[in-house]
PDB file of C-alpha atoms and ligand atoms in Angstrom:
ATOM      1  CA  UNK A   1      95.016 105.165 116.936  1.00 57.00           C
ATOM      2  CA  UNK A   2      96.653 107.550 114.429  1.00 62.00           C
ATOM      3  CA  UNK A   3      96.657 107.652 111.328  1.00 67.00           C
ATOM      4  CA  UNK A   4      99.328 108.677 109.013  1.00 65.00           C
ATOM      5  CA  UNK A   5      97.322 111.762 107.926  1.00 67.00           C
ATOM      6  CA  UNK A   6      96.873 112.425 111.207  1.00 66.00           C
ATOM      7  CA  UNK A   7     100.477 112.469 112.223  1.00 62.00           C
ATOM      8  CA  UNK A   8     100.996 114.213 108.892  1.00 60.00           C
ATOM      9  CA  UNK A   9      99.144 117.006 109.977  1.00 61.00           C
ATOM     10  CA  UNK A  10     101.179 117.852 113.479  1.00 62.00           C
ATOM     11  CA  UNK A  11     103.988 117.658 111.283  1.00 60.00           C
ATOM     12  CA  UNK A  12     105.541 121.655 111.458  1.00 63.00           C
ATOM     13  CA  UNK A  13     104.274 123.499 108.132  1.00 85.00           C
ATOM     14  CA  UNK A  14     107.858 124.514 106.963  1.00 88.00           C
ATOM     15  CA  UNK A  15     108.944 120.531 106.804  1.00 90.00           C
ATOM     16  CA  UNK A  16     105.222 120.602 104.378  1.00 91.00           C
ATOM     17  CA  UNK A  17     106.213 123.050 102.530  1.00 91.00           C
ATOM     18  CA  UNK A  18     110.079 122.073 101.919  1.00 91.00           C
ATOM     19  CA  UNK A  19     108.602 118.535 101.405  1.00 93.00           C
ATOM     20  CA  UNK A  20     106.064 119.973  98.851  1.00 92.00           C
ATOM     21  CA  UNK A  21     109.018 121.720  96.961  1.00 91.00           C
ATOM     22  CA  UNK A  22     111.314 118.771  96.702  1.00 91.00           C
ATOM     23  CA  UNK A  23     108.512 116.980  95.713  1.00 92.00           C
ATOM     24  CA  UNK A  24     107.422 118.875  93.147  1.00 92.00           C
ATOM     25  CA  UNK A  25     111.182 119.401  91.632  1.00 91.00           C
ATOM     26  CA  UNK A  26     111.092 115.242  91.464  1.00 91.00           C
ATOM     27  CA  UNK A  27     107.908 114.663  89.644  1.00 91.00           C
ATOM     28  CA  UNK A  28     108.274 117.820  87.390  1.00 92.00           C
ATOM     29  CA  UNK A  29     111.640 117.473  86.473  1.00 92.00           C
ATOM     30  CA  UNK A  30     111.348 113.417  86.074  1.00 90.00           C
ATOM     31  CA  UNK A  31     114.101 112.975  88.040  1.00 90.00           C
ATOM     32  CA  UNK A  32     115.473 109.200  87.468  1.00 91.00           C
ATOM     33  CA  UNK A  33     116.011 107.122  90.554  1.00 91.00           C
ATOM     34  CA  UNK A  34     119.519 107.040  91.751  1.00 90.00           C
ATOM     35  CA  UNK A  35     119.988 110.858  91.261  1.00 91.00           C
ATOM     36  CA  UNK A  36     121.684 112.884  94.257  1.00 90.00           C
ATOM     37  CA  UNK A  37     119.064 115.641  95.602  1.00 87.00           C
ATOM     38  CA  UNK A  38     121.391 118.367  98.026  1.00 83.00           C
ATOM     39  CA  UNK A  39     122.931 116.763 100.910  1.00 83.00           C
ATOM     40  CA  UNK A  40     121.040 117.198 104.395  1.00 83.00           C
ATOM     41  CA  UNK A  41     123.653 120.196 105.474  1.00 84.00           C
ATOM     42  CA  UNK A  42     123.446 121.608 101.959  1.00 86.00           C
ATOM     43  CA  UNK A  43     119.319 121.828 102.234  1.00 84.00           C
ATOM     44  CA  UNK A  44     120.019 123.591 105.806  1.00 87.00           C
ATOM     45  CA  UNK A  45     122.831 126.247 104.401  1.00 88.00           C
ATOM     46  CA  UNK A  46     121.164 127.099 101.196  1.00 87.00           C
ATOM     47  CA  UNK A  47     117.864 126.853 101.904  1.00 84.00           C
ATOM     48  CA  UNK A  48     117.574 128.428 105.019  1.00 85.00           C
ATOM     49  CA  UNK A  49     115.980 125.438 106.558  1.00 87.00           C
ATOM     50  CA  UNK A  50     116.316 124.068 110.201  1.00 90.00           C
ATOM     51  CA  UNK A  51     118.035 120.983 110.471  1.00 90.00           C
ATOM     52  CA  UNK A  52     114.924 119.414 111.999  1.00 91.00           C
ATOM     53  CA  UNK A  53     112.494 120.450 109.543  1.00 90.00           C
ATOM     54  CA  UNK A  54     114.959 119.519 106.271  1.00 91.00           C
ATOM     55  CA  UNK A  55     115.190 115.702 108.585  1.00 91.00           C
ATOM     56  CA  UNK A  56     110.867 115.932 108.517  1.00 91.00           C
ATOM     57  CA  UNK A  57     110.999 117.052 105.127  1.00 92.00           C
ATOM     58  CA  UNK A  58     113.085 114.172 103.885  1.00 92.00           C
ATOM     59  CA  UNK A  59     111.442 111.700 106.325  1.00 92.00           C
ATOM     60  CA  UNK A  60     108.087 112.263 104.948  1.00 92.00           C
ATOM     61  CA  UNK A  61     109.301 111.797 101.188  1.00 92.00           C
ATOM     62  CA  UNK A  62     111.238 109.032 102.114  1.00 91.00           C
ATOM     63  CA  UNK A  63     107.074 107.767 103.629  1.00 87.00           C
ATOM     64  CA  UNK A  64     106.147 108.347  99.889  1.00 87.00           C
ATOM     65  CA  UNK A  65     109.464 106.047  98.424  1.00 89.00           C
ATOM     66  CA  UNK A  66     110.353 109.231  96.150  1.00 92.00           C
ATOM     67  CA  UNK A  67     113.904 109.059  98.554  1.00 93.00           C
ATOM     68  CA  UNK A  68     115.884 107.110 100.111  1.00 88.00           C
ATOM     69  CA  UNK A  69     119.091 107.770 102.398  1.00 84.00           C
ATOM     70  CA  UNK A  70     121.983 106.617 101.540  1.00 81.00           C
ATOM     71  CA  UNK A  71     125.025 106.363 104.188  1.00 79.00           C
ATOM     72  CA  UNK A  72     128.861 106.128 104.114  1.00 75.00           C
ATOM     73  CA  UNK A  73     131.419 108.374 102.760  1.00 75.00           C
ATOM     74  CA  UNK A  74     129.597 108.482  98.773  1.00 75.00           C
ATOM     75  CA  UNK A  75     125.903 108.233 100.104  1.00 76.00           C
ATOM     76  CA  UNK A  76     123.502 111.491 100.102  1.00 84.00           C
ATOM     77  CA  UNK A  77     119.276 111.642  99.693  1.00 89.00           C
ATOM     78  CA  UNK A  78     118.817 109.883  96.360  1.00 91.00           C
ATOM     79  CA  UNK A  79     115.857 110.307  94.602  1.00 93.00           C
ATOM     80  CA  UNK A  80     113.983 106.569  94.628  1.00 92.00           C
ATOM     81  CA  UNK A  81     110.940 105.341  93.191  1.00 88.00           C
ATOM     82  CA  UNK A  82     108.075 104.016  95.184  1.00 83.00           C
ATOM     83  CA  UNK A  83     108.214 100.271  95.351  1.00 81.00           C
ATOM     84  CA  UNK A  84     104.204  99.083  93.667  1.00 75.00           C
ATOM     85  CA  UNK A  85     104.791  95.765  95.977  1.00 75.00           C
ATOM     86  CA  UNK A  86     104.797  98.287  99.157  1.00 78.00           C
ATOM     87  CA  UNK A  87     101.969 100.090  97.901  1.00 77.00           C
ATOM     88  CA  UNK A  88      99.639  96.737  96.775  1.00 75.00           C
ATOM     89  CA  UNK A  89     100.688  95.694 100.497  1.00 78.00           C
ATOM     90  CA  UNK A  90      99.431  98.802 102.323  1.00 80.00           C
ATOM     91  CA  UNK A  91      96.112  98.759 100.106  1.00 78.00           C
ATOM     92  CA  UNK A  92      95.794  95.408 101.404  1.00 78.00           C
ATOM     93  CA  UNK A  93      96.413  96.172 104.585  1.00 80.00           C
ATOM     94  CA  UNK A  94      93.514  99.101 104.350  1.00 81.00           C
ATOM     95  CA  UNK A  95      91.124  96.903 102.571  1.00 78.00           C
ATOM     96  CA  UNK A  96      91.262  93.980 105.539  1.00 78.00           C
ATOM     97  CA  UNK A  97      91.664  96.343 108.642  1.00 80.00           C
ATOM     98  CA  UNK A  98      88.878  98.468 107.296  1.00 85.00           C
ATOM     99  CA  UNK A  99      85.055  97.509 107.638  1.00 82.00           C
ATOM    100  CA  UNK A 100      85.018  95.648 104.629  1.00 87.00           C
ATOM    101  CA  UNK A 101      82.996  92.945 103.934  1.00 91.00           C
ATOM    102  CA  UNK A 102      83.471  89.685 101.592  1.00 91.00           C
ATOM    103  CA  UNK A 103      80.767  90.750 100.018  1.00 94.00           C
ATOM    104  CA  UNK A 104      82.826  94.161  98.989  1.00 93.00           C
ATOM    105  CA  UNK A 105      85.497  92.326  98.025  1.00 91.00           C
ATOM    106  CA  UNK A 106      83.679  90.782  95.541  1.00 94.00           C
ATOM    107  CA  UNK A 107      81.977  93.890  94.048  1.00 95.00           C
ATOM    108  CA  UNK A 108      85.891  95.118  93.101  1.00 93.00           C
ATOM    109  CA  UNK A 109      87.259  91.823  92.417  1.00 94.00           C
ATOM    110  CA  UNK A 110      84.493  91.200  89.648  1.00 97.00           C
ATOM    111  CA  UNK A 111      84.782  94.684  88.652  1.00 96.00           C
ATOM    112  CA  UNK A 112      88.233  94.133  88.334  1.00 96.00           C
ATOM    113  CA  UNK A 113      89.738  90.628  87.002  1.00 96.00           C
ATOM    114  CA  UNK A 114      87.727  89.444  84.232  1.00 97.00           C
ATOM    115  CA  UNK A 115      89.031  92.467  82.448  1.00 97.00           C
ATOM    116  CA  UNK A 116      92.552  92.004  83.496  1.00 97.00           C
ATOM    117  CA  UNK A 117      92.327  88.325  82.203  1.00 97.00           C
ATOM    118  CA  UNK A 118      91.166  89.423  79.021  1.00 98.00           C
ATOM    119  CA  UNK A 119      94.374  92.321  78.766  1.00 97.00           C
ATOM    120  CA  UNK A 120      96.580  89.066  79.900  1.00 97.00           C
ATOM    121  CA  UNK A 121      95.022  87.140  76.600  1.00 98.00           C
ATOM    122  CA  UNK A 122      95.488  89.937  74.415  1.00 97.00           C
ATOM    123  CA  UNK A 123      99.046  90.749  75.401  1.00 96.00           C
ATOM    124  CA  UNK A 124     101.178  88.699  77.863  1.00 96.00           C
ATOM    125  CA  UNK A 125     104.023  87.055  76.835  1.00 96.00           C
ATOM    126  CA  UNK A 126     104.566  83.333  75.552  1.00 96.00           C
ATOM    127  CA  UNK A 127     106.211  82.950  78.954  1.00 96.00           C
ATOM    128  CA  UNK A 128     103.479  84.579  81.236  1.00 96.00           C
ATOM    129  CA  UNK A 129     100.810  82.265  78.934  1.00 96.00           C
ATOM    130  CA  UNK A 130     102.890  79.119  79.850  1.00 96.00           C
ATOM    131  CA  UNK A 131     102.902  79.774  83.360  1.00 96.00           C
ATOM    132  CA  UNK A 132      99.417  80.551  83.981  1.00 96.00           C
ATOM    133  CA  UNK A 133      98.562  77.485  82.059  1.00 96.00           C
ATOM    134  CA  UNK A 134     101.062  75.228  83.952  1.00 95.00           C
ATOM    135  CA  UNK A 135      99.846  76.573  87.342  1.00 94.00           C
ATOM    136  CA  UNK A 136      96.096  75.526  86.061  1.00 94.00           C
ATOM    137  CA  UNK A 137      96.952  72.388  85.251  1.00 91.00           C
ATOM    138  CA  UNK A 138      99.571  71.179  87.829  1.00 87.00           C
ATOM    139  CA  UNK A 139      98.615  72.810  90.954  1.00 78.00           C
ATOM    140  CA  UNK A 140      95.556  72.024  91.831  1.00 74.00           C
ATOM    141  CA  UNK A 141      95.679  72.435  95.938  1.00 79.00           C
ATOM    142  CA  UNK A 142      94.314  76.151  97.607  1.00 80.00           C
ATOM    143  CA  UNK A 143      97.474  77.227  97.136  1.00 83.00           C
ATOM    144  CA  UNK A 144      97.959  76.716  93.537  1.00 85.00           C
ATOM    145  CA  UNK A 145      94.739  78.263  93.335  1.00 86.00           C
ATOM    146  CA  UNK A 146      95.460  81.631  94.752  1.00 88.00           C
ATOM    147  CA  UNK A 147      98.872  81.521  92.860  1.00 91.00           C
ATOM    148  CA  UNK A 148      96.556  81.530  89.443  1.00 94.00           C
ATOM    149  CA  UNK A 149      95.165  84.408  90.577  1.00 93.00           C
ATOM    150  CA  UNK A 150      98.518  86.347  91.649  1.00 92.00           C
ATOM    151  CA  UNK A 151     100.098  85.032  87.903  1.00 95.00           C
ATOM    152  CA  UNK A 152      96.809  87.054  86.214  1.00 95.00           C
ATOM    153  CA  UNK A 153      97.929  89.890  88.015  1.00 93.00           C
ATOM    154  CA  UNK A 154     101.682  89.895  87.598  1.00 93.00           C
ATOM    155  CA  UNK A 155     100.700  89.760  83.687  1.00 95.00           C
ATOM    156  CA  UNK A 156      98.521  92.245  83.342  1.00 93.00           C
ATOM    157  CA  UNK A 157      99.813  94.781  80.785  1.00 90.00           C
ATOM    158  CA  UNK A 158      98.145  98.011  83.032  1.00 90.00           C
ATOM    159  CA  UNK A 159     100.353  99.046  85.870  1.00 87.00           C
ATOM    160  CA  UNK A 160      97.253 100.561  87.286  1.00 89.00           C
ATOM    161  CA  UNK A 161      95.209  97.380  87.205  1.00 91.00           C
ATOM    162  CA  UNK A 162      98.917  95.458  88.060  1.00 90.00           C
ATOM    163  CA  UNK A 163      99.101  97.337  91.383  1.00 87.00           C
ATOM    164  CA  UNK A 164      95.764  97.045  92.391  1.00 88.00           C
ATOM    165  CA  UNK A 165      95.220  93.146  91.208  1.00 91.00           C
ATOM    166  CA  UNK A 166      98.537  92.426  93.490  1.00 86.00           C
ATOM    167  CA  UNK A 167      96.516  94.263  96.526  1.00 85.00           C
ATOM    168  CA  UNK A 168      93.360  91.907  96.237  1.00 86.00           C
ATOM    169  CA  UNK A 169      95.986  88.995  95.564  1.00 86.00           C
ATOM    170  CA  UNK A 170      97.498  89.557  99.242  1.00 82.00           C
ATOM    171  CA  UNK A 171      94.087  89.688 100.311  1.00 82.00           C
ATOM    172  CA  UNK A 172      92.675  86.874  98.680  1.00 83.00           C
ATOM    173  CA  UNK A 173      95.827  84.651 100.079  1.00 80.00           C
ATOM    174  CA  UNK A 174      95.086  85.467 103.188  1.00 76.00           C
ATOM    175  CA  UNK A 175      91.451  85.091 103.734  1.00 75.00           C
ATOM    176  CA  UNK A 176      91.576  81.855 101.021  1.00 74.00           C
ATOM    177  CA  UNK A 177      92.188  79.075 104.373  1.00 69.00           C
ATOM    178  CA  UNK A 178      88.446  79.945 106.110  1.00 68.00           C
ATOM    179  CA  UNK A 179      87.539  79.351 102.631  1.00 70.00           C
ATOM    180  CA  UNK A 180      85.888  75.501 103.476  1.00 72.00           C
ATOM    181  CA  UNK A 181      86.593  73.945 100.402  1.00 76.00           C
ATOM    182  CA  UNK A 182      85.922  70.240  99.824  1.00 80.00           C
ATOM    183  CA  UNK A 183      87.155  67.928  97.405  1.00 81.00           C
ATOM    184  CA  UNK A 184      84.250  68.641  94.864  1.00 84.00           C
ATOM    185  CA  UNK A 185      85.071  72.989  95.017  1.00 83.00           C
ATOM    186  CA  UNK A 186      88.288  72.293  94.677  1.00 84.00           C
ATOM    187  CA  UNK A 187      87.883  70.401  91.348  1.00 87.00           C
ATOM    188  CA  UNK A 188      85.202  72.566  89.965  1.00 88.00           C
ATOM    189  CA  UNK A 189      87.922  75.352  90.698  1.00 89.00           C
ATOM    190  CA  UNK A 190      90.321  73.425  88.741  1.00 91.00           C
ATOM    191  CA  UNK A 191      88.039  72.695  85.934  1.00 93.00           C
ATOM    192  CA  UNK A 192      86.995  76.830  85.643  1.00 95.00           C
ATOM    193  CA  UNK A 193      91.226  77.824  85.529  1.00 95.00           C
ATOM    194  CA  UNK A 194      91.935  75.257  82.824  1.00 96.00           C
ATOM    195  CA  UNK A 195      89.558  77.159  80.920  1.00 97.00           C
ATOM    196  CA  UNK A 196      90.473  80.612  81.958  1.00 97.00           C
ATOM    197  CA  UNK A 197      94.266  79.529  81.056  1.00 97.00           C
ATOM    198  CA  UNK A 198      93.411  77.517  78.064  1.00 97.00           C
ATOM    199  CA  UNK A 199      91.778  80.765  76.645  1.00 98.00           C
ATOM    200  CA  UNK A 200      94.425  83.204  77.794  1.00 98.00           C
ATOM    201  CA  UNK A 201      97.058  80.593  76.351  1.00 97.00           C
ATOM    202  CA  UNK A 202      95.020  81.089  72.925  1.00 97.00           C
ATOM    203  CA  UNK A 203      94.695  85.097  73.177  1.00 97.00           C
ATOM    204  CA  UNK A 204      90.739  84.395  73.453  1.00 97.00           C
ATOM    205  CA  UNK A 205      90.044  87.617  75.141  1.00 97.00           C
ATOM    206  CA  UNK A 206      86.289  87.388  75.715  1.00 98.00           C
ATOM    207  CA  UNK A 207      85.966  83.984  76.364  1.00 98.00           C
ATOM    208  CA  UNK A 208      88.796  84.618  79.445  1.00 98.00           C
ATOM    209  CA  UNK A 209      87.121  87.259  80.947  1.00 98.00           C
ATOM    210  CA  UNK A 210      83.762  85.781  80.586  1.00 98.00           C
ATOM    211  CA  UNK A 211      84.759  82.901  82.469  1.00 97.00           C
ATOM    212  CA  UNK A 212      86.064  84.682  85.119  1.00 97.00           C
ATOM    213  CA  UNK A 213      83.509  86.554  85.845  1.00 98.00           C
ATOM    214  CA  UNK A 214      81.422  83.247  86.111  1.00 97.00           C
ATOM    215  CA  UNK A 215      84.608  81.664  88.099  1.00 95.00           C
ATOM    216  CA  UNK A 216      84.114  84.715  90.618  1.00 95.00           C
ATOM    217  CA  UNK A 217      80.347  84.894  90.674  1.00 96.00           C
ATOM    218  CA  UNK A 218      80.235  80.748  91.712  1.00 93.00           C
ATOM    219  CA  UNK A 219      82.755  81.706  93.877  1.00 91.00           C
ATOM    220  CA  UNK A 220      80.641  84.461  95.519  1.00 93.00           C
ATOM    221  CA  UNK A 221      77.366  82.302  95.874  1.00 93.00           C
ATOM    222  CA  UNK A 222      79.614  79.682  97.822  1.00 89.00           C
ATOM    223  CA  UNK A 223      80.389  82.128 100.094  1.00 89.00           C
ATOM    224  CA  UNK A 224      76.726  83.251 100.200  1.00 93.00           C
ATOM    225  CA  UNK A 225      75.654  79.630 100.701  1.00 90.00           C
ATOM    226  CA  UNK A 226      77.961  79.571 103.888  1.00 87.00           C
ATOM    227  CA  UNK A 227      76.294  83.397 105.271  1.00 90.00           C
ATOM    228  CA  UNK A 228      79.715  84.792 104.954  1.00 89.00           C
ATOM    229  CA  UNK A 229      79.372  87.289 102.282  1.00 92.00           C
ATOM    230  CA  UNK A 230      78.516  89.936 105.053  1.00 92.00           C
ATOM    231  CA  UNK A 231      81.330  89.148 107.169  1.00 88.00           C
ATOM    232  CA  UNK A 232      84.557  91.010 107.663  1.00 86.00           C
ATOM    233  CA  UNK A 233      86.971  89.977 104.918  1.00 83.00           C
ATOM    234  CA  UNK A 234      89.279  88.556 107.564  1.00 75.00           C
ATOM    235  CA  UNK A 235      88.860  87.588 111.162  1.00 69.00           C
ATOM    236  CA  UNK A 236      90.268  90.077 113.311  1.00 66.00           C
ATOM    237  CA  UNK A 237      91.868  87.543 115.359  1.00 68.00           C
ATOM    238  CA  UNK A 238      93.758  85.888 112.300  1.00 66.00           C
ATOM    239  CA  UNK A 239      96.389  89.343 113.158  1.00 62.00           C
ATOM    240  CA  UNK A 240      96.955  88.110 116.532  1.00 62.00           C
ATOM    241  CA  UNK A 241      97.657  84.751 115.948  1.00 57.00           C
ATOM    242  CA  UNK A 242     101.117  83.698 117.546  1.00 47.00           C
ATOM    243  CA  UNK A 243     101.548  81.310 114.851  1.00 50.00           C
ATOM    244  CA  UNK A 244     101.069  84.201 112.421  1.00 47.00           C
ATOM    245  CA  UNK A 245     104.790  83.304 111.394  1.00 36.00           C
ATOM    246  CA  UNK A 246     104.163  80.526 109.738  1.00 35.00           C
ATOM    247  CA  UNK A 247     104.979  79.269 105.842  1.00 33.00           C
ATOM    248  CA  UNK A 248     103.908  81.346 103.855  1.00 42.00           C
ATOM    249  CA  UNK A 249     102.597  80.895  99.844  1.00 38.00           C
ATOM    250  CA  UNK A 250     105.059  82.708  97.926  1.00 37.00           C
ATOM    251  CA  UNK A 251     104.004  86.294  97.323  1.00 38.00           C
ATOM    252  CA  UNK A 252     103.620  87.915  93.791  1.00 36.00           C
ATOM    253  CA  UNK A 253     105.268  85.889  92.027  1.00 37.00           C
ATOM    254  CA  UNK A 254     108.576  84.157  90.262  1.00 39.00           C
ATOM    255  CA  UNK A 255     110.326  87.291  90.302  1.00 39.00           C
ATOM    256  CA  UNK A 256     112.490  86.253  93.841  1.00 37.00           C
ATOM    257  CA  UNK A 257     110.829  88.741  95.619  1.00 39.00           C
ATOM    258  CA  UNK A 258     111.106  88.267  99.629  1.00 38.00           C
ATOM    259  CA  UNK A 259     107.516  86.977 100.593  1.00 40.00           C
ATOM    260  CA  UNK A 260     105.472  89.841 102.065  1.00 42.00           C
ATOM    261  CA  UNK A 261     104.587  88.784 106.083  1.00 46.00           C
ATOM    262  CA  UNK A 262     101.422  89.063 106.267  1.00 49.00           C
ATOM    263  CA  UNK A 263      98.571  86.944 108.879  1.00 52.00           C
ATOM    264  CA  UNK A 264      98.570  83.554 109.714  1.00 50.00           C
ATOM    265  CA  UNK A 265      97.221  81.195 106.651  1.00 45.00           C
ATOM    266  CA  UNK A 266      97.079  78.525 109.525  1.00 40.00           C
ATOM    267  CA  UNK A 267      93.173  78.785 110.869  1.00 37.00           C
ATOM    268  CA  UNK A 268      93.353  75.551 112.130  1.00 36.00           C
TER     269      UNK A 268
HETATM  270 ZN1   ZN B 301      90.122  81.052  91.196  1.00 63.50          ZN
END
């Protein structure tokens, strides 16, 4: 199979290099999204481009989300910005297709969100507090459970951290149904988020991110308990599933986002 820096590099130098310099005029002039670049024709008369290498050029930026084609009679290449959902998706997709185990998932996700629920305590908003407490205390099924998680993420005050926490939130949703979780994990889980949220909800930093380290590290030993923690993050056969179609939890959040597709949640 190949991969897109593979493909990237049979792609013709000049498109590279035109690429490169549009590029570079986008990030170092800050160029706001919405602005007209030169029109495909225009690039080809003035810069002495072929028309094939200005269409690689423009298809390889419009790969990075830094343009987008507009058509009809007032559209042109307008400068875009890259969409963080896409790029949490693909990181998703590269942390479950790659040889990753559970175990490695852990490692980054306890690396990761006791810190962010400590920047949530410090800063979110009254609104962002409310909701991660409500989805503590009134959703108490699997999928409530993962949606705690996603909230966290979508109210972390780090774009950084934002981007990557909505990554290991599409990952976590879609591993969570081999998960084996009986009536008794499920209501530990619930107990451990009513504390998480109760201490966000009071801007208790440390006390939030302590507790979700311990939330992640029980969560970790379950695993272990089952011999999973060396096992691929998600079955390779969960992609081929014909059901893969089915519901879906609702992806990152309350913003009315369209639900990223991503494998079947059905492993029954
Ligand atoms: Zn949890």
């Amino acid at each position: 199979v190949e991969s897109t820096s593979e493909r990237r590099r049979r792609i013709p130098k000049a498109a590279d290099l035109l690429a490169d310099r549009l590029r570079q005029r986008i990030l170092a002039e800050n160029l706001p999204a919405g602005t007209f670049l030169l029109s495909e024709p225009e690039l080809v008369s003035q810069l002495g481009f072929s028309r094939a290498t200005v269409r690689q050029a423009l298809s390889l930026l419009e790969a990075d989300g830094l343009v987008y084609a507009k058509r009809g009679p007032n559209g042109g290449i307008m400068v875009s910005r890259p969409d963080p959902l896409h790029l949490s998706r693909s990181l998703a997709l590269q942390f479950t297709l790659s040889d990753a185990t559970l175990e490695d998932l852990f490692v980054l996700r306890k690396m990761n969100e006791p810190r962010a629920a400590a920047i949530v305590a410090e800063t979110a908003s009254a609104r962002s507090r409310d909701e991660i407490l409500a989805c503590a205390t009134d959703e108490c099924d699997l999928d409530g459970h993962v949606r705690f998680h996603g909230l966290i993420a979508e109210a972390c005050d780090n774009v950084l951290l934002r981007t990557l926490l909505g990554a290991l939130h599409e990952v976590v949703g879609w591993h969570s149904a081999d998960e084996h979780l009986d009536a008794r994990d499920l209501e530990n889980t619930t107990r451990i988020h009513r504390t998480i949220a109760t201490a966000i909800a009071e801007g208790r930093a440390s006390v939030a991110e302590r507790a979700m380290l311990q939330h992640l590290e029980l969560f970790e030993e379950h695993l272990a308990r089952q011999g999973r923690l060396k096992q691929p993050i998600l079955p390779p056969a969960r992609w081929a599933d014909p059901e893969a179609s089915a519901p879906r939890r609702e992806s990152l959040g309350s913003n009315g986002q369209v639900p990223l597709e991503g494998p079947s949640g059905n492993n029954s």
